[in-house]
XYZ file of C-alpha atoms in Angstrom:
547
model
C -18.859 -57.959 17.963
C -15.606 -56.470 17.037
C -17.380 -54.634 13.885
C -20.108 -53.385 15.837
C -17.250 -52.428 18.662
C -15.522 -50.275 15.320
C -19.211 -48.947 14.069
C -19.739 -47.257 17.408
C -16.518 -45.421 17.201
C -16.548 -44.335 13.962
C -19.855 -42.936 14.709
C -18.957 -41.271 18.016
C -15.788 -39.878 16.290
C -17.689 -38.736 13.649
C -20.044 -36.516 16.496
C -16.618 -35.251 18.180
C -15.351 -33.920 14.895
C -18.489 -32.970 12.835
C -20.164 -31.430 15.801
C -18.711 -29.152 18.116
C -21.228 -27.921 20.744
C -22.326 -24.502 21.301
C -20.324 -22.077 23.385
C -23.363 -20.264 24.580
C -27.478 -21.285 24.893
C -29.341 -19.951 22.101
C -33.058 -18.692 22.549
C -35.039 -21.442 21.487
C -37.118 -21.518 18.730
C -40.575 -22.239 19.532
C -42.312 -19.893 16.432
C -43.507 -21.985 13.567
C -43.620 -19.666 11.319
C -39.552 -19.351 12.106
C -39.355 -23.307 12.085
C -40.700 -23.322 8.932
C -38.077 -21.191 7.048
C -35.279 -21.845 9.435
C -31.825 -20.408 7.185
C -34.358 -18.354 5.063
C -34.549 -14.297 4.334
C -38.101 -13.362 4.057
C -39.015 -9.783 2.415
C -41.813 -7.523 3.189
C -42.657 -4.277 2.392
C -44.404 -3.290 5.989
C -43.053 -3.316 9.570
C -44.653 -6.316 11.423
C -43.650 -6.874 14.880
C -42.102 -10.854 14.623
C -44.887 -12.356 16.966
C -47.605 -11.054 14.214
C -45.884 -12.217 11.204
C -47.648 -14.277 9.003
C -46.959 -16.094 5.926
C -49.413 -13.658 3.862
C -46.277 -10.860 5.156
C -43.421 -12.464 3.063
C -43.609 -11.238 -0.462
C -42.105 -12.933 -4.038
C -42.427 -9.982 -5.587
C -42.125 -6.010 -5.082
C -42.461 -2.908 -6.987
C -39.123 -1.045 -5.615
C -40.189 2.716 -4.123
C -36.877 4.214 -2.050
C -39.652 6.230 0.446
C -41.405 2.906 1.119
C -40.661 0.182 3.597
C -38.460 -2.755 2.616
C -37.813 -5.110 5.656
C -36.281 -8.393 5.724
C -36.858 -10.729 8.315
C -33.274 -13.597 8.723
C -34.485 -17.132 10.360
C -31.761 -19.167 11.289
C -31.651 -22.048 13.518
C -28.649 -21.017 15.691
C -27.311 -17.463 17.161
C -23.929 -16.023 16.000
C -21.666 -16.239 18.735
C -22.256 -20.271 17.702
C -21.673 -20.029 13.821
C -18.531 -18.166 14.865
C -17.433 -20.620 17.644
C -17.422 -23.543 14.879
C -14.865 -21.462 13.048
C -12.523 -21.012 15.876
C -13.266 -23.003 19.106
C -10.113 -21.245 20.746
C -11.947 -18.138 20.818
C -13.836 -17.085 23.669
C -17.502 -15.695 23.496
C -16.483 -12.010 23.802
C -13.086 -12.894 20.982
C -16.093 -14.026 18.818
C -17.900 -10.978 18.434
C -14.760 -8.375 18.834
C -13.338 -10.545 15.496
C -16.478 -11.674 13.773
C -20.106 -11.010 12.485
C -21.877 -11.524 9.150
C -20.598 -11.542 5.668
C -23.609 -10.221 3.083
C -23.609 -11.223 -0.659
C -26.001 -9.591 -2.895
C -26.436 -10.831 -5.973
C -29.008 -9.096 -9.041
C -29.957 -11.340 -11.925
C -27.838 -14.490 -10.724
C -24.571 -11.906 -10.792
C -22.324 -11.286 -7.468
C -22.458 -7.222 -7.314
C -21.534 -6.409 -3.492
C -19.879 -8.569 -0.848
C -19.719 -7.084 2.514
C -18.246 -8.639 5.731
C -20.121 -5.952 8.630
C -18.160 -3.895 10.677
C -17.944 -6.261 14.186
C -19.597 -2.993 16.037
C -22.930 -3.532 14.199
C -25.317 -5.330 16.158
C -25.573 -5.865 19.865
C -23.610 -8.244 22.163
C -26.836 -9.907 23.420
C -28.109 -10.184 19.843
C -24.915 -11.803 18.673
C -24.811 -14.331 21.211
C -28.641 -15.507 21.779
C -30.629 -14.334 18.895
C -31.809 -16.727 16.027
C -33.968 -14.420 13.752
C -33.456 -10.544 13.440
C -35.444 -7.701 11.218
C -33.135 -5.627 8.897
C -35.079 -2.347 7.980
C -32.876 -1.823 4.405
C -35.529 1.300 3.618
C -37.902 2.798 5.672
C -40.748 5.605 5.092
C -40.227 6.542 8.904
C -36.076 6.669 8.523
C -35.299 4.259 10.831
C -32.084 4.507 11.861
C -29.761 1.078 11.627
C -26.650 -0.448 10.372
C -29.040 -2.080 8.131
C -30.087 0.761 6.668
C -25.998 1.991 5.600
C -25.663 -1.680 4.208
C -28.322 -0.957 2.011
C -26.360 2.519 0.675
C -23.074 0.960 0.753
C -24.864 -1.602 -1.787
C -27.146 0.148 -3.499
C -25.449 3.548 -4.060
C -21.685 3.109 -3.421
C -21.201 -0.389 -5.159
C -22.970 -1.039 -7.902
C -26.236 -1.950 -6.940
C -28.287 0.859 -8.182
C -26.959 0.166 -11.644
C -27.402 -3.115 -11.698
C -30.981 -2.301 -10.758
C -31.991 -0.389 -14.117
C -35.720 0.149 -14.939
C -37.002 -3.339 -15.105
C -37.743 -6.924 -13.455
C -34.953 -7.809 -11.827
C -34.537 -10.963 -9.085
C -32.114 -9.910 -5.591
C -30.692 -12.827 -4.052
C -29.127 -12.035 -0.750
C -26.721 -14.500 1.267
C -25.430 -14.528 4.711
C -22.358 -16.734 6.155
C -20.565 -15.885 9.655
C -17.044 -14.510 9.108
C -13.835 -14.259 11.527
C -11.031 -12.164 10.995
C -8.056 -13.515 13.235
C -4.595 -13.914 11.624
C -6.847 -15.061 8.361
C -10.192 -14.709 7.257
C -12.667 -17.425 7.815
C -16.035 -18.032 6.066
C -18.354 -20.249 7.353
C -21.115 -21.901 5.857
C -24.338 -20.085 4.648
C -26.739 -19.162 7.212
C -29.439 -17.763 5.258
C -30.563 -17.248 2.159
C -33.535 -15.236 0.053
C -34.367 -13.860 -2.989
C -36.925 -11.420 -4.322
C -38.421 -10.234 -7.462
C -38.311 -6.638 -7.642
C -39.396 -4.249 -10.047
C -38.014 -1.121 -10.780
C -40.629 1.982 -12.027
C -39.146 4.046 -14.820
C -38.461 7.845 -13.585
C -39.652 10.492 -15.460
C -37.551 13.216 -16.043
C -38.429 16.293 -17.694
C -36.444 17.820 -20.626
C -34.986 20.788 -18.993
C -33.295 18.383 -15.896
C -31.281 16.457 -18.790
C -30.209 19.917 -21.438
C -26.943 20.645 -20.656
C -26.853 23.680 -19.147
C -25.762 27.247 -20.915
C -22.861 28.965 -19.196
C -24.112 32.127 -18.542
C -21.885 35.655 -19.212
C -20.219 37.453 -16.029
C -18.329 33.971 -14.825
C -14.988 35.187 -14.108
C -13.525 32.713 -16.472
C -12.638 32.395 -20.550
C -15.392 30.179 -21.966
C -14.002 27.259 -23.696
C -15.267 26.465 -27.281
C -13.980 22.904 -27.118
C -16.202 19.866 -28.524
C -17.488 17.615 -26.138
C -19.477 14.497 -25.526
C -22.890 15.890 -25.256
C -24.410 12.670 -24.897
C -22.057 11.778 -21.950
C -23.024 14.659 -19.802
C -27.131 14.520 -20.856
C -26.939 10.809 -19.413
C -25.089 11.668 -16.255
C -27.855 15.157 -15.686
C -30.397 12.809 -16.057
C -28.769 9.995 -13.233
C -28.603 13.173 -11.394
C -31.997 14.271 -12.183
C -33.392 10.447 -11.338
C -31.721 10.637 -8.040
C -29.386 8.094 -8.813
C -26.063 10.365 -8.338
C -27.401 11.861 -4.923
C -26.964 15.483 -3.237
C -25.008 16.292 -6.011
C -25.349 20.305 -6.526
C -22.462 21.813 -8.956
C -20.237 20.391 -11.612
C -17.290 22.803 -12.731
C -15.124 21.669 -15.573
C -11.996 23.732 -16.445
C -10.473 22.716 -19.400
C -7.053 24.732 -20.982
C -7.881 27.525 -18.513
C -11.566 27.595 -19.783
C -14.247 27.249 -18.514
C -16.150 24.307 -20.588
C -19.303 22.574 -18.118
C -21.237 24.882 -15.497
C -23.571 22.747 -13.873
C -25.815 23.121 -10.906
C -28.385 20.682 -9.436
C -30.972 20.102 -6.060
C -31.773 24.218 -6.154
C -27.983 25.496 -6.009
C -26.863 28.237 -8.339
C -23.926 29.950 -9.001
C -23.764 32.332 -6.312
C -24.329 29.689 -4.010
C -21.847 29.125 -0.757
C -20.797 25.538 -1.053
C -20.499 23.899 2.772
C -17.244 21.696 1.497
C -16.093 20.712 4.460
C -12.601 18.890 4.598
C -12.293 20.573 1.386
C -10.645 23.955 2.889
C -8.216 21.797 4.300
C -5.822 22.247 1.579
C -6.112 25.820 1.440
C -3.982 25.574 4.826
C -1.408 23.984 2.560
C -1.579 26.927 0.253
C -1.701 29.361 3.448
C 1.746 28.053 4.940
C 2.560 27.843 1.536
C 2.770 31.238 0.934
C 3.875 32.112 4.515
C 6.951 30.840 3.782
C 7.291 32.370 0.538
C 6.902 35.707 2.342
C 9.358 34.565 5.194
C 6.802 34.684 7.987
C 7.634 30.806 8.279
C 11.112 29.410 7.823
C 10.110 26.190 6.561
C 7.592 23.714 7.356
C 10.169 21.692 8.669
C 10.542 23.830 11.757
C 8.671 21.853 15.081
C 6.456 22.793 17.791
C 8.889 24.019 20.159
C 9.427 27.165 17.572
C 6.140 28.313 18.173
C 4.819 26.847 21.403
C 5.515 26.252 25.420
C 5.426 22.362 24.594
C 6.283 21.553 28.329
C 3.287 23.543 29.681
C 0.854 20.664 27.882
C -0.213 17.364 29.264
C 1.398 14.013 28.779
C 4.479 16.039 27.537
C 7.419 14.150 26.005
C 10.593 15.212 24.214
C 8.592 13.998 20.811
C 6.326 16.364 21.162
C 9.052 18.969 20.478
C 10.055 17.128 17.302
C 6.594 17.382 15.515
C 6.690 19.445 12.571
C 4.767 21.222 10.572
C 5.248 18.897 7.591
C 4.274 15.906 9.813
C 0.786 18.269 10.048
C 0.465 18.806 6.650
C 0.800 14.980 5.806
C -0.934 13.638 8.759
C 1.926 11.959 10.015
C 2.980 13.972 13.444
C 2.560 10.599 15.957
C -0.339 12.392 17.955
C -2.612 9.878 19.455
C -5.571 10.909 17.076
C -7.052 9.401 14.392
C -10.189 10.643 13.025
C -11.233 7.459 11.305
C -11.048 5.745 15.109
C -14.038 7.284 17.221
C -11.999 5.395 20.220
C -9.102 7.675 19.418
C -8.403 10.249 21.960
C -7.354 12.968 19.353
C -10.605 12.027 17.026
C -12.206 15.816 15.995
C -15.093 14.729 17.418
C -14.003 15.101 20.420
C -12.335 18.312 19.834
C -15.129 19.916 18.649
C -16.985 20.449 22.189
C -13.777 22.117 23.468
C -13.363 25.527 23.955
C -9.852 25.481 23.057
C -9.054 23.244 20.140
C -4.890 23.946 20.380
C -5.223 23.228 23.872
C -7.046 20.150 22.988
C -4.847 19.171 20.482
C -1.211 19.968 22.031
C -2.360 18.132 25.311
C -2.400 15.120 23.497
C -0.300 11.984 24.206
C 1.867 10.632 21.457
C 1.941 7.321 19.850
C 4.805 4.976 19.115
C 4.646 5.895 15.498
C 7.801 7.516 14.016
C 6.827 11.136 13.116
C 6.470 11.197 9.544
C 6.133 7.664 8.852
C 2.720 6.656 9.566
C -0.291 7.936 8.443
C -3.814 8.830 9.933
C -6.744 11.198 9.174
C -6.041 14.211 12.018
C -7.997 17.358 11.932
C -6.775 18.608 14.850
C -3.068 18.737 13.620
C -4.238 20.862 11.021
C -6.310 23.244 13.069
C -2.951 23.924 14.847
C -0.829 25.032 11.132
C -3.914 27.886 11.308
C -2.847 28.703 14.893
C 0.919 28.656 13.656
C 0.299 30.613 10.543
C -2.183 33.040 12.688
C 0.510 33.721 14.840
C 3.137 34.273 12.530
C 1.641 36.472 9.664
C 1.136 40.079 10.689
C -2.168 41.035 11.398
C -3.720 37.717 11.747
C -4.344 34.923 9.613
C -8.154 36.327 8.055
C -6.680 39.275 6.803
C -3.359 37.196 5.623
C -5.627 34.990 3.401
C -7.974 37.961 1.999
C -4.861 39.636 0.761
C -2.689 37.299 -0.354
C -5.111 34.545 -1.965
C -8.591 35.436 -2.090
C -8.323 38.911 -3.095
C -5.427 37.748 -6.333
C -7.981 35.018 -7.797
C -10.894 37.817 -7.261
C -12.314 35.650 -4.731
C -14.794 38.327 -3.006
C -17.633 35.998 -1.717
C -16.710 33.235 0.920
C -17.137 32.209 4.768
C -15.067 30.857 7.106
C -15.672 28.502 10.118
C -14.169 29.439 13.219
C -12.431 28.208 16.350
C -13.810 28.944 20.291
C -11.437 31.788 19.659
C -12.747 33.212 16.503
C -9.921 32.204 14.451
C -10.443 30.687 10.771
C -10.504 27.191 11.445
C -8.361 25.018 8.809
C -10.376 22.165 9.862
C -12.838 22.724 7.098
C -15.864 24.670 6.576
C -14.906 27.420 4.149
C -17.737 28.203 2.131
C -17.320 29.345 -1.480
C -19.254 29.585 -4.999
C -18.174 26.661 -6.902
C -16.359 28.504 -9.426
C -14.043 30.095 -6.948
C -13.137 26.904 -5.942
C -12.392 25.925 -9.596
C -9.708 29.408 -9.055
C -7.626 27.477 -6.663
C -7.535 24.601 -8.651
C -6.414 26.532 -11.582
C -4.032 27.973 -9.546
C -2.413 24.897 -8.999
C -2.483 23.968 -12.033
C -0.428 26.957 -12.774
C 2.180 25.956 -10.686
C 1.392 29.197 -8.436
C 0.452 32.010 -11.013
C -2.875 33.629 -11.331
C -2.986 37.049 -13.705
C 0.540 36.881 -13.756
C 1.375 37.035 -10.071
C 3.509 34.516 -8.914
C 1.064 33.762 -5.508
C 2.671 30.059 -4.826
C 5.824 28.611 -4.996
C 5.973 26.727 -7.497
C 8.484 24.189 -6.072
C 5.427 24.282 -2.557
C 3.481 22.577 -5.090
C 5.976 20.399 -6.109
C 5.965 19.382 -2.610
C 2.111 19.499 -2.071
C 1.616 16.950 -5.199
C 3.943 14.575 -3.785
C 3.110 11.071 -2.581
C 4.562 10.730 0.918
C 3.280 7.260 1.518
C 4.048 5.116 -1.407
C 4.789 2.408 0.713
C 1.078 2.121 2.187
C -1.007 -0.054 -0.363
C -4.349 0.741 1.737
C -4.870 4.046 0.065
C -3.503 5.598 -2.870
C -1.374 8.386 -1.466
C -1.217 11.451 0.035
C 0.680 14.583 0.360
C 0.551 18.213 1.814
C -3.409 17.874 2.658
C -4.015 17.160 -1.152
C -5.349 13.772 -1.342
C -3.744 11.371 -4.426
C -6.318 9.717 -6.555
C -5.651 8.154 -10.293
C -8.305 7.665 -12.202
C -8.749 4.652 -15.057
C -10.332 5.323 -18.526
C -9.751 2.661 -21.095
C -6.128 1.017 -21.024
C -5.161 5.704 -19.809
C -4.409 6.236 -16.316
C -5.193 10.325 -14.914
C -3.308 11.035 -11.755
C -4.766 13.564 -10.108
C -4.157 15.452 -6.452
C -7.374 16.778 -4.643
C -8.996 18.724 -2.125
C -11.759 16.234 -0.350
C -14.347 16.767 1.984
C -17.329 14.971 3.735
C -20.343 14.690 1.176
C -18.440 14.484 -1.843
C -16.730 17.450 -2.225
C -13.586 17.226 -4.960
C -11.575 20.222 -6.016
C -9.551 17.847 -9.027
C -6.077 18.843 -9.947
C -4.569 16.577 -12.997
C -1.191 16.586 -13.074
C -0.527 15.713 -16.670
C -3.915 16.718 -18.703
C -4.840 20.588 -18.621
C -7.785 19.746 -15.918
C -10.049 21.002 -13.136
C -12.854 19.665 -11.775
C -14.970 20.864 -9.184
C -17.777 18.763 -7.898
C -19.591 20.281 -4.707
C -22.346 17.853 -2.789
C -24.322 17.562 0.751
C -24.344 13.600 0.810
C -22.643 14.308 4.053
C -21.941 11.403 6.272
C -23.712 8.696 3.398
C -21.486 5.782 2.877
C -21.653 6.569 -0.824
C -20.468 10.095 -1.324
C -16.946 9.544 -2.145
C -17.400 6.612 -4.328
C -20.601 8.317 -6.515
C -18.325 11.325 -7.203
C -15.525 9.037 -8.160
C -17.564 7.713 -10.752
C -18.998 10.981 -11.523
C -15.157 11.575 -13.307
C -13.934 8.606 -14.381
C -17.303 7.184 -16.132
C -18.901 10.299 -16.834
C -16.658 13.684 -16.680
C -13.297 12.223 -18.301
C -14.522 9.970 -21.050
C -16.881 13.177 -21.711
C -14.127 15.699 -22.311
C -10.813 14.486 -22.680
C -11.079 11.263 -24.645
């Protein structure tokens, strides 16, 4: 009696421990075509609706076409909200889906390429807590729009996936655990699991997509009669040409002052008006730059009170009058906006619909951040430097920037964006030919001398290439709206500062090798742009010409 007595409560113990019950009520799962893959991804290359699937619809194999459909179906045999619960029983239901969702492992050829753990805003609430099977459209020939269909880029394009992925037979596995981030991350066990043959056509690309291309006379520039890898650049024209770089339309290299690659892809040309975006954000560095020079700024260290009415704004407080312009230029100035947080009150999307972005900006409440300090992505801090600098420089800021930048570097050809008030807006926008750009890079890498003429400071670039955020490991530095970036070839190391903007845009200063690069692209808003260009230099561009 006394061992049964001890059986019973090891085995009720055992339930207590190894079982903890569901927070919420799942949908039940009465399908049994779901019952009989329960933790099981199921491919297809067509859109079935889930109550007409049949088992004729899940496919072992797949010849891979990016404009057809490629669905996946996830059968589990609980919802979320529940996976998540057994990971932290603490947590409420709404804790559980603010902290958690799924982690994704794709695997190619039994070989771990991309582990992602999705942003807790994909997917709905009701989904999260109730559902126990879900469609992911990863490609689809009407463009479906889903977070499924970004997880697929941010795979595929931005982290190795389409390389992996070479002409071929290759088999995609694809896992999927429930994470939590609290204090520390927490995987759980794995939900589901699929694989699928796929096989990858081989592109044909014609000749005359892969020839590197002839610089043609009348470029503005000395043509450089430097050796380099031919091979390098044939292979990356012919990713390009294969769609496998994306969007990307110009390649500048300036090499020793010379002009050594002129490349142009997807219909551009040379007289072509790049759309750069964030790019033209560093020419308001170069603006104030020389403002200052000429003594129509003191020093970016002057604040907001020198040039504006501070108390006349909304949620007004003496730190307001303390913002400088340096805390603009590095995006450190304390203003409650953050572009990279759509919740943030001072994002520049919603600036944008305003009719008067200073207003916008200067109404702003401030954060608890010490100016200076912390960093985040603000737009509309730099849209106010153009207001300062239009206000300061005699006859206006357009005419201040023809004459004492674009008109030097022979820079005829360009448009601006502009403000409700039809002032240049620094916010981005300026449209140029791709080898203008590759002028203010050069200038740069002058330290401030084009032709002669001293047009920059060189001790403003001193201060423009210098990392005011070493201390902040999450990105690699940053200084007067000139982004830090080091490159890795072999056992070398290329620090570079550059101009960046949305779709891949790169305007490539190196600070110790005699190098520009200009890459202009439209990938704009694809999860992918930043990290294909990346690659672009250091496995392509680099290795190519300087090694």
């Amino acid at each position: 009696m006394k061992n049964i007595f001890l059986f019973v409560l090891i085995f009720a113990s055992s339930l207590s421990f190894g079982q903890i019950q569901n927070i919420v009520e799942p949908e039940k799962i009465e399908n049994q075509l779901q019952k009989n893959h329960l933790n099981t991804i199921v491919f297809s290359d067509k859109v079935v609706p889930f109550e007409n699937m049949k088992e004729t619809d899940f496919l072992k194999s797949i010849t891979f076409q990016e404009d057809k459909d490629f669905d996946v179906r996830i059968f589990m045999d609980n919802s979320l909200v529940n996976y998540l619960h057994q990971l932290d029983p603490s947590l409420s239901v709404e804790e559980l889906i603010k902290k958690g969702n799924y982690q994704f492992s794709f695997f190619v050829d039994g070989k771990l390429i991309y582990i992602e753990n999705l942003n807790p805003g994909a997917g709905t609430a009701d989904q999260k807590k109730f559902k126990t099977s879900f469609r992911i459209p990863f490609l689809s020939s009407k463009n479906e729009d889903s977070w499924g269909k970004y997880l697929w880029m941010r795979f595929y394009f931005a982290n190795g996936g389409i390389d992996a992925l070479e002409t071929g037979n290759h088999l995609l596995k694809i896992e999927i655990k429930p994470y939590l981030k609290t204090s520390t991350l927490k995987i759980g066990k794995t939900i589901a699991q699929g694989e699928i043959q796929l096989n990858i056509p081989k592109k044909n690309v014609p000749e005359d997509q892969i020839a590197i291309q002839k610089i043609k006379p009348n470029n503005g520039w000395k043509v450089s009669e430097d050796k380099f890898n031919q091979e390098k650049i044939r292979l990356l024209n012919q990713k390009i040409a294969e769609n496998r770089f994306r969007d990307i339309t110009g390649i500048v290299v300036i090499k020793n002052e010379k002009l050594l690659l002129e490349e142009y892809f997807n219909g551009y040309k040379r007289d072509s008006l790049n759309d750069t975006r964030s790019v033209g954000k560093s020419f308001a560095s170069a603006f104030m730059g020389i403002a200052i020079k000429d003594g129509y700024i003191k020093s970016e260290n002057q604040s907001l009170k020198d040039f504006y009415d501070v108390k006349k704004f909304k949620n007004y407080s003496s730190k307001k009058d303390s913002v400088t312009i340096k805390s603009l230029l590095t995006m450190s100035s304390a203003f409650n906006g953050n572009d990279e947080d759509y919740e943030s009150p001072g994002n520049e999307e919603n600036m944008y619909p305003t009719d008067n972005w200073i207003k916008f900006t200067l109404d702003l409440p401030m954060t608890e951040n010490k100016i200076g300090k912390n960093w985040n992505y603000f737009t509309a801090g730099v849209v106010v430097t153009g207001d300062i600098l239009d206000q300061s420089v005699p006859t206006g800021l357009k005419d201040y920037a023809d004459k004492k930048l674009f008109q030097p570097l022979g820079i005829k050809n360009y448009q601006w964006q502009f403000t409700p008030q039809q002032k240049p807006s620094l916010a981005g926008g300026l449209r140029m030919k791709a080898l203008d750009f590759a002028k203010f890079g050069q200038l740069y890498k002058n330290n401030g001398t084009w032709d002669g003429n001293q047009i920059l400071d060189k001790n403003w670039i001193k201060k423009s290439f210098t990392n005011y955020f070493a201390d902040n490991k999450d990105f690699e530095g940053y200084g007067y709206l000139f982004w830090r970036k080091v490159y890795k070839v072999g056992y070398k190391n290329f620090e570079s500062y550059q101009s960046s903007g949305n779709g891949g845009n790169k305007i490539i200063i190196f600070k110790e090798i005699p190098l520009v690069i200009v890459i202009t692209a439209k990938a704009y808003n694809k999860p992918y742009a930043h990290s294909q260009a990346d690659k672009i230099v250091q496995e392509y561009l680099l290795p190519a010409v300087y090694e």
